[in-house]
mmCIF file of C-alpha atoms in Angstrom:
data_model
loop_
_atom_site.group_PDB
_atom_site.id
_atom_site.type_symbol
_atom_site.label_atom_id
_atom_site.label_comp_id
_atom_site.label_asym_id
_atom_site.label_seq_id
_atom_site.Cartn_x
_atom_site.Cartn_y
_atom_site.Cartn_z
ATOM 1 C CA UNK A 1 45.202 -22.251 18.382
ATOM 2 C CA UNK A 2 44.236 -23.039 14.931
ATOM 3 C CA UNK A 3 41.140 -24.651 15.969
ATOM 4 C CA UNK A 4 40.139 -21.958 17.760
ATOM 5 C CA UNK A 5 40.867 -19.180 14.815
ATOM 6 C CA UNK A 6 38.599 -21.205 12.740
ATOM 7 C CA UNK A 7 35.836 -21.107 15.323
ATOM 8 C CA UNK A 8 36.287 -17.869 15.628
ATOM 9 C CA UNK A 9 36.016 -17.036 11.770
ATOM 10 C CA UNK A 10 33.641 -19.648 11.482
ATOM 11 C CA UNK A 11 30.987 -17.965 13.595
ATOM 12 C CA UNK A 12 31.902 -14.131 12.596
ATOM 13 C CA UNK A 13 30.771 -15.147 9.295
ATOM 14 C CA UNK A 14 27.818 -17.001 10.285
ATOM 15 C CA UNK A 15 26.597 -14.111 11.889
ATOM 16 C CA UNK A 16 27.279 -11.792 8.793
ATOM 17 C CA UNK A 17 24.916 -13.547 7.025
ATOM 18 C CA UNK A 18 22.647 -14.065 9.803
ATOM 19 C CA UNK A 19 22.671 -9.971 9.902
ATOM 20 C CA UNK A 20 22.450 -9.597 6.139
ATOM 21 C CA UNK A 21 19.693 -11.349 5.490
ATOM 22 C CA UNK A 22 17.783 -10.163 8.419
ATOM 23 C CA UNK A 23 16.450 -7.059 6.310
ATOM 24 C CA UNK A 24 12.920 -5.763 5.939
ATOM 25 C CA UNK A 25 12.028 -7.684 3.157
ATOM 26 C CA UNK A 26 13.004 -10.674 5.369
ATOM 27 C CA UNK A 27 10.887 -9.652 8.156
ATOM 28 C CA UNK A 28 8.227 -8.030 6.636
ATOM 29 C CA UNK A 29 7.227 -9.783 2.883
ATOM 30 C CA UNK A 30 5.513 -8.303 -0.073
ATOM 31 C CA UNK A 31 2.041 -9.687 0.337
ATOM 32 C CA UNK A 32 -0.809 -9.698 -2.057
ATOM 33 C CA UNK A 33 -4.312 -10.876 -1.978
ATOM 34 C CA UNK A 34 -4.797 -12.111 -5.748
ATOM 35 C CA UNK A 35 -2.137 -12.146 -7.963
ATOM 36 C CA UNK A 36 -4.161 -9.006 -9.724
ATOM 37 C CA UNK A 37 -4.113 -7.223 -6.125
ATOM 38 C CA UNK A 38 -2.016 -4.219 -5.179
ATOM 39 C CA UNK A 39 1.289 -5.481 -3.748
ATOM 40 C CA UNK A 40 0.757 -4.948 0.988
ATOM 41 C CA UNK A 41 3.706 -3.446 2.245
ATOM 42 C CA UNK A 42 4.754 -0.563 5.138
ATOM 43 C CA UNK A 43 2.441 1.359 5.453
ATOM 44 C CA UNK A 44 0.225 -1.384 4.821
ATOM 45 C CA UNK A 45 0.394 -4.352 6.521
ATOM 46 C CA UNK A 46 -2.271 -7.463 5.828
ATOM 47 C CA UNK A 47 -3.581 -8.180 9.393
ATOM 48 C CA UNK A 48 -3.547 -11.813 8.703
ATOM 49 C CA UNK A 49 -0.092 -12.250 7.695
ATOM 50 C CA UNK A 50 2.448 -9.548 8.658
ATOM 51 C CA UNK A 51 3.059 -8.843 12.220
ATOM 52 C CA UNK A 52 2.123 -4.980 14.081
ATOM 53 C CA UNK A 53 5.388 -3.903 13.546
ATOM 54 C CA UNK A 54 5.078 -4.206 10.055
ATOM 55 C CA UNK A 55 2.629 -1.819 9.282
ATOM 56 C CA UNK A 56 1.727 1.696 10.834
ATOM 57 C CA UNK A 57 -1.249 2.233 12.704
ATOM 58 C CA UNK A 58 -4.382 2.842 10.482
ATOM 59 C CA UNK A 59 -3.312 0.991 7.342
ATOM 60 C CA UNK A 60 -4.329 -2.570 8.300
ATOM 61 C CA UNK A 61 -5.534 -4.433 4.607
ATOM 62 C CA UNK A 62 -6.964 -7.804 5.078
ATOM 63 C CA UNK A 63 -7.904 -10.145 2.689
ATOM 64 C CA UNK A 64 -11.519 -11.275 1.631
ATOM 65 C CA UNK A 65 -12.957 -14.757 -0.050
ATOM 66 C CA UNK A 66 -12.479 -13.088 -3.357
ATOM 67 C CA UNK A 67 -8.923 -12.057 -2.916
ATOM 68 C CA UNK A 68 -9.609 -8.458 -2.919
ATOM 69 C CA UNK A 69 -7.912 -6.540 -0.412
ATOM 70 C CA UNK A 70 -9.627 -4.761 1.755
ATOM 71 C CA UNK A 71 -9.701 -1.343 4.000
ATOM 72 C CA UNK A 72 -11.901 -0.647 6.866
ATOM 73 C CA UNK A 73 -12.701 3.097 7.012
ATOM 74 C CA UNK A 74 -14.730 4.775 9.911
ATOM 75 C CA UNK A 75 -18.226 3.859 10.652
ATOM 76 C CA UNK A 76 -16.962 -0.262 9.668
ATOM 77 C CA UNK A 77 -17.107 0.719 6.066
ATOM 78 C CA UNK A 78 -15.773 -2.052 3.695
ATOM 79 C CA UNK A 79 -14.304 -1.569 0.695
ATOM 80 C CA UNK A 80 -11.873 -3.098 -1.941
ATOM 81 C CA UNK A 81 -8.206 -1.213 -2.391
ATOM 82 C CA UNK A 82 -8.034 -1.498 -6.152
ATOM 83 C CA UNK A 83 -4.664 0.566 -6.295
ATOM 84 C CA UNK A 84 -1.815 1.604 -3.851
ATOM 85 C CA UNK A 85 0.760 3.735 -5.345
ATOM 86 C CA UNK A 86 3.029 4.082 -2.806
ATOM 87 C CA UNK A 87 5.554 7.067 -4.091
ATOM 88 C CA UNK A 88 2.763 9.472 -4.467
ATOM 89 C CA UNK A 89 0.960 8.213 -1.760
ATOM 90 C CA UNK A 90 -2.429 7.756 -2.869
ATOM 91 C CA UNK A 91 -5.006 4.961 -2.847
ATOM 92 C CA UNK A 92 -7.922 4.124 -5.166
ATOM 93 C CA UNK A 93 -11.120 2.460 -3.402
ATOM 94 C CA UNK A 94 -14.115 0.435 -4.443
ATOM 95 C CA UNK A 95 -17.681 -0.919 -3.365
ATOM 96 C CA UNK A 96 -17.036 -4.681 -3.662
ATOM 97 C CA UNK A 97 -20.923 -4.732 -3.745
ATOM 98 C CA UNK A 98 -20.047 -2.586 -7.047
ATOM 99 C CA UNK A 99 -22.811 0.253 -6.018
ATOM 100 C CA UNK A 100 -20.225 2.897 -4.462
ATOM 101 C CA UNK A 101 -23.338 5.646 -5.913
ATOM 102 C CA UNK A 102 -25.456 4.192 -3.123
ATOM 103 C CA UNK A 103 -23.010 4.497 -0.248
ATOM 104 C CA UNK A 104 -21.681 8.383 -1.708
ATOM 105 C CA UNK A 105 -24.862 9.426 -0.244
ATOM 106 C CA UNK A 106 -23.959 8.781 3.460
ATOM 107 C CA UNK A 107 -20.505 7.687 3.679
ATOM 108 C CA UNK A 108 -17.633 9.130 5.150
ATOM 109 C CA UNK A 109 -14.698 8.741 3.090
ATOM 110 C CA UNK A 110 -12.081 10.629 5.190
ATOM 111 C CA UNK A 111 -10.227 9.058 8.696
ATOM 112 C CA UNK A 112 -7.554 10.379 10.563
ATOM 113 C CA UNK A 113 -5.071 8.552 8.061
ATOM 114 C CA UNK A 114 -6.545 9.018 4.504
ATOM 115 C CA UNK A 115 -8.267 12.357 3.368
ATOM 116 C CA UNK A 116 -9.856 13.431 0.523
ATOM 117 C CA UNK A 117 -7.639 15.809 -2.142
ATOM 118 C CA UNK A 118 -10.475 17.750 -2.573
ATOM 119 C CA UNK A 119 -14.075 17.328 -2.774
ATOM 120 C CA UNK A 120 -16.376 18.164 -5.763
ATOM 121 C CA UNK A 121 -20.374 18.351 -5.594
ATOM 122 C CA UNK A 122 -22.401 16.162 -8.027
ATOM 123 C CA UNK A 123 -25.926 16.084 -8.587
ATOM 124 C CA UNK A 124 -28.415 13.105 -8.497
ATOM 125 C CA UNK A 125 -31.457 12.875 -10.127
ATOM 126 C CA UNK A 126 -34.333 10.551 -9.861
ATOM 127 C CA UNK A 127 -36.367 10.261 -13.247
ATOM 128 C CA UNK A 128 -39.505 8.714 -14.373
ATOM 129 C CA UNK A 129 -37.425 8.287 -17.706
ATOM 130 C CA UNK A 130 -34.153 7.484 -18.875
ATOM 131 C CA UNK A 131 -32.393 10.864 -19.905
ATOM 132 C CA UNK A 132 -29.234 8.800 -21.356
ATOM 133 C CA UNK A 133 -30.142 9.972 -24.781
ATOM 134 C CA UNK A 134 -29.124 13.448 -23.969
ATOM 135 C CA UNK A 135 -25.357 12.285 -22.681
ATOM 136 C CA UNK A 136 -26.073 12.350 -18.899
ATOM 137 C CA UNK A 137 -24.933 9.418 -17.405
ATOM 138 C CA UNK A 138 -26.930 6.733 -15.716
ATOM 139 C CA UNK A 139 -26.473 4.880 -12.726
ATOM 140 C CA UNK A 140 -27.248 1.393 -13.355
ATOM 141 C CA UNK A 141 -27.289 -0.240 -9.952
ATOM 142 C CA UNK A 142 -29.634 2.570 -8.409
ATOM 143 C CA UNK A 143 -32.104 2.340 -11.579
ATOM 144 C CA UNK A 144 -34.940 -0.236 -11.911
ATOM 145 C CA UNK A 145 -37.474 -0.169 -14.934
ATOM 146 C CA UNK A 146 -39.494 2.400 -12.800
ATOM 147 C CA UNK A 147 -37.059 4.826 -12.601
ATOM 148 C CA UNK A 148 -33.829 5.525 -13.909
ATOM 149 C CA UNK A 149 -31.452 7.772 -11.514
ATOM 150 C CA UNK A 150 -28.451 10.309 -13.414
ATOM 151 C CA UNK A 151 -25.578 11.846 -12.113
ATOM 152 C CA UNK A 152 -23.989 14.859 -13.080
ATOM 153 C CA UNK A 153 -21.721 17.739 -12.187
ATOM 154 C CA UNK A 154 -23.441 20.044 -9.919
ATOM 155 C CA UNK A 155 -25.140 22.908 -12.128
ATOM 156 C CA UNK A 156 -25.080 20.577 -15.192
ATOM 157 C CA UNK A 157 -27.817 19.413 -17.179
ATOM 158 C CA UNK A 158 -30.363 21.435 -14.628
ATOM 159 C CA UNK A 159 -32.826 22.326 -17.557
ATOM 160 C CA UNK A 160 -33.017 18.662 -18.589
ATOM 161 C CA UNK A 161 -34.138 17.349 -14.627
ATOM 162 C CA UNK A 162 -36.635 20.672 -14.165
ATOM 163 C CA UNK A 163 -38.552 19.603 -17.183
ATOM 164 C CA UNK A 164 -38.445 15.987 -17.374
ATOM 165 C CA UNK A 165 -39.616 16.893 -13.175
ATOM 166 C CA UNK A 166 -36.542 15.117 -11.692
ATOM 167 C CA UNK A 167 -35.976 14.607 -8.126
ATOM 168 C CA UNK A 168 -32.690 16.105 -7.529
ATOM 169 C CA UNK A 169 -30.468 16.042 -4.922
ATOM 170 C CA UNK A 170 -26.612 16.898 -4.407
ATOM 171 C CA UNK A 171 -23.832 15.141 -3.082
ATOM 172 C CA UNK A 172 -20.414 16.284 -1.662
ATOM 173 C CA UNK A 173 -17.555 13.614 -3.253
ATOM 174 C CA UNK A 174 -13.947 13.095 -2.924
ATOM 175 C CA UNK A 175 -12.280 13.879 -6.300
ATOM 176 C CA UNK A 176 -8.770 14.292 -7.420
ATOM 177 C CA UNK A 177 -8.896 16.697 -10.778
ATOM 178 C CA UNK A 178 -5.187 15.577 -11.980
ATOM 179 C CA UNK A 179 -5.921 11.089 -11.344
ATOM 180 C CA UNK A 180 -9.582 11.345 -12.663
ATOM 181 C CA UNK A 181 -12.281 8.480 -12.205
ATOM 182 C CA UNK A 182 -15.320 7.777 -12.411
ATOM 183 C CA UNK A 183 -16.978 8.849 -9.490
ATOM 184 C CA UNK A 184 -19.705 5.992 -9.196
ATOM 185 C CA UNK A 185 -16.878 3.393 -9.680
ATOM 186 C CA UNK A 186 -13.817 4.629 -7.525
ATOM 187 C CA UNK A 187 -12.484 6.833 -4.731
ATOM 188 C CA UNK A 188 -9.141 8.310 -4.738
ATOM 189 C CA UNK A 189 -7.729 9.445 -1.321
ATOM 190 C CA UNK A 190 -3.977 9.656 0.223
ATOM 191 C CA UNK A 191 -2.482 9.895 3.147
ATOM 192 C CA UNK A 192 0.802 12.393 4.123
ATOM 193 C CA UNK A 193 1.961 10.403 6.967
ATOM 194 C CA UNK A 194 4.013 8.527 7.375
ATOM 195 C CA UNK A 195 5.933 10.478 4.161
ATOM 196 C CA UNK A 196 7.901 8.026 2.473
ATOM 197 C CA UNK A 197 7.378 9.483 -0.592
ATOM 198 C CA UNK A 198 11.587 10.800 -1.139
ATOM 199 C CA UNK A 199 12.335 7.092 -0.017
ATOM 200 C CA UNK A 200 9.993 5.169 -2.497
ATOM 201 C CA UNK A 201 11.280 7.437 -5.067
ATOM 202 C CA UNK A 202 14.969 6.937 -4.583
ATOM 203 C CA UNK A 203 14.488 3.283 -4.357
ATOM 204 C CA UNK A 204 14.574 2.255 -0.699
ATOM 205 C CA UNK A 205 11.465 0.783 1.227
ATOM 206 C CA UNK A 206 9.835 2.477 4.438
ATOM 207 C CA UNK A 207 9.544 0.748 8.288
ATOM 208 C CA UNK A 208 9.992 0.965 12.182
ATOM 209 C CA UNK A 209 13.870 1.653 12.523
ATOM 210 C CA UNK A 210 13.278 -0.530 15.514
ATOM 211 C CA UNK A 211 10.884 -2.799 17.675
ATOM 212 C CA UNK A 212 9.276 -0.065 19.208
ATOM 213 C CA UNK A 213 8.302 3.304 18.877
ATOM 214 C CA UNK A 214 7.009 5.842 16.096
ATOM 215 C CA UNK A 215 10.152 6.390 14.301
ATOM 216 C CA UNK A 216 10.332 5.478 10.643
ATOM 217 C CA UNK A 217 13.084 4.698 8.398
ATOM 218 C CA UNK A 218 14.274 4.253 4.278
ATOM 219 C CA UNK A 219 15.895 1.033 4.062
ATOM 220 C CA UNK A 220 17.367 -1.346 1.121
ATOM 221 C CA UNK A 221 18.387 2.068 -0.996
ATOM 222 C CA UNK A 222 19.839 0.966 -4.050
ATOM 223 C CA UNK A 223 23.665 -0.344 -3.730
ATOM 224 C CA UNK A 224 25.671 -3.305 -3.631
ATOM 225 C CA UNK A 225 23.666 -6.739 -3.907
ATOM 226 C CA UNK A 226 23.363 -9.326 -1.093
ATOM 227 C CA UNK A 227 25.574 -11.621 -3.561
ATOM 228 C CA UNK A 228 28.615 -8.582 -4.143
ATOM 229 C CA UNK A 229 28.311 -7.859 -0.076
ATOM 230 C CA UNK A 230 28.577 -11.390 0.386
ATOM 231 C CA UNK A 231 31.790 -11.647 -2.105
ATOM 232 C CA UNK A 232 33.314 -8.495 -0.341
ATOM 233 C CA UNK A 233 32.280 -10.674 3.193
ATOM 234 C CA UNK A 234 34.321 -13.737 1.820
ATOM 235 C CA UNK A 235 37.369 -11.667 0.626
ATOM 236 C CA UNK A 236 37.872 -10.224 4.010
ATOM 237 C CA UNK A 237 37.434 -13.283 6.106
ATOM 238 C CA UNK A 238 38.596 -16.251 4.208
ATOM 239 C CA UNK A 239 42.078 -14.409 3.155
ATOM 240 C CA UNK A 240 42.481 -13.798 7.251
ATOM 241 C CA UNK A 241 41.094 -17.054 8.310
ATOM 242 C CA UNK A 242 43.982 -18.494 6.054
ATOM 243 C CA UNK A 243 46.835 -16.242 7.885
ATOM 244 C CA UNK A 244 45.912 -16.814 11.305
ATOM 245 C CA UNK A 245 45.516 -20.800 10.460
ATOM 246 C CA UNK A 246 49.051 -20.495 8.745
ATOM 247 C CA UNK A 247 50.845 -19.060 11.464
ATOM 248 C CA UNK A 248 49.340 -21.065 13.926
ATOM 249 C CA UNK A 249 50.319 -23.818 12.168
ATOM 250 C CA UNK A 250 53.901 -22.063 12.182
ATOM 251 C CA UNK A 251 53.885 -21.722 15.392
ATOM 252 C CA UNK A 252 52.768 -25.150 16.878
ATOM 253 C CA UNK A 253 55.761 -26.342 14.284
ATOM 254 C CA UNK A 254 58.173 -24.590 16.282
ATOM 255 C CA UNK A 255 56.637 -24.888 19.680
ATOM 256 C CA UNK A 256 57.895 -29.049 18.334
#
């Protein structure tokens, strides 16, 4: 009988631990492309090294030859996730051919997961000279010693491109007034589901409650450690383990 009380214990705790470390963090690691990169995590899952379940649909990242991580948007449009911020929910894009003026003239920045905050019109202008002098900024990597292009705030420096007889043109842009950036460098969108934003901010980390379905759950809220669950594991079973191998031993005495 004493045997089989330790077997017993033996293999309740086993599985205890089994169950306690089997956690999202387990299942479902921190990656990150560069040790510079943003940190991949639910939503976000890196396609070459976390499994479906461990992202939502939409938020694949992968990994390029650089270490940059990287987001498809619609239309197979590359670019480089500089930023994640995952309690506010916003993310912070880049050309990783570092020309993102080129591609604000025909890309589409918004998909049925991240959207634009807003959008704010800016004017380009193609000059035969460089207007620098005057403060309007230049964009370098659509400039050659021909030509120098500008870009402003729509309905800015207008008297400057009619005389110099600039080639202007205006282009809509996804802004966010309260995180600014530069717009030729970086793109700010967010995304508002799934909302994890009260669980990020209370300290617990977003994912599938289960292997299948939709549903999404806060786990690993602040609390006890694995090491103080796994003290409060050991002073429940070992105390009990000691009792029932006592009085079997009691009773296989007297059974003599």
């Amino acid at each position: 009988m004493a045997s089989s009380a330790i077997f017993f214990f033996s293999f309740f705790l086993g599985l205890s631990l089994r169950v306690s470390a089997n956690n999202l963090d387990d299942l479902c690691p921190v990656r990150f492309c560069s040790t510079l990169g943003p940190e991949i995590r639910f939503p976000f899952r890196a396609s070459d090294f976390h499994p479906e379940r461990c992202g939502y649909p939409g938020f694949d990242l992968s990994c390029n030859v650089r270490g940059q991580a990287v987001l498809q948007l619609p239309n197979s449009q590359d670019f480089v996730v500089d930023l994640i911020d995952y309690k506010k929910q916003y993310i912070v894009l880049r050309d990783p051919g570092n020309c993102l003026a080129k591609r604000l003239q025909n890309s589409t920045f918004s998909s049925s997961v991240f959207v634009a905050q807003e959008h704010g019109n800016f004017m380009f202008a193609d000059c035969s000279i460089d207007l620098s002098d005057f403060g309007i900024e230049r964009v370098d990597c659509l400039s050659d010693e021909n030509h120098t292009v500008h870009i402003a705030v729509a309905g800015s420096f207008t008297w400057y491109f009619s005389v110099f007889r600039c080639r202007t043109w205006t282009v809509s842009v996804p802004v966010a007034w309260q995180y600014p950036t530069d717009v030729t460098e970086s793109v700010f969108l967010t995304w508002d589901f799934p909302n994890c934003r009260s669980c990020e901010k209370s300290g617990g980390k977003c994912g599938f409650k289960g292997s299948a379905g939709s549903d999404v759950g806060c786990f690993g809220k602040p609390g006890l450690s694995k090491r103080a669950k796994l003290g409060i594991l050991l002073g429940l079973v070992l105390p009990s383990l000691l009792c029932i191998s006592g009085l079997a031993f009691y009773l296989s005495s007297r059974a003599r």
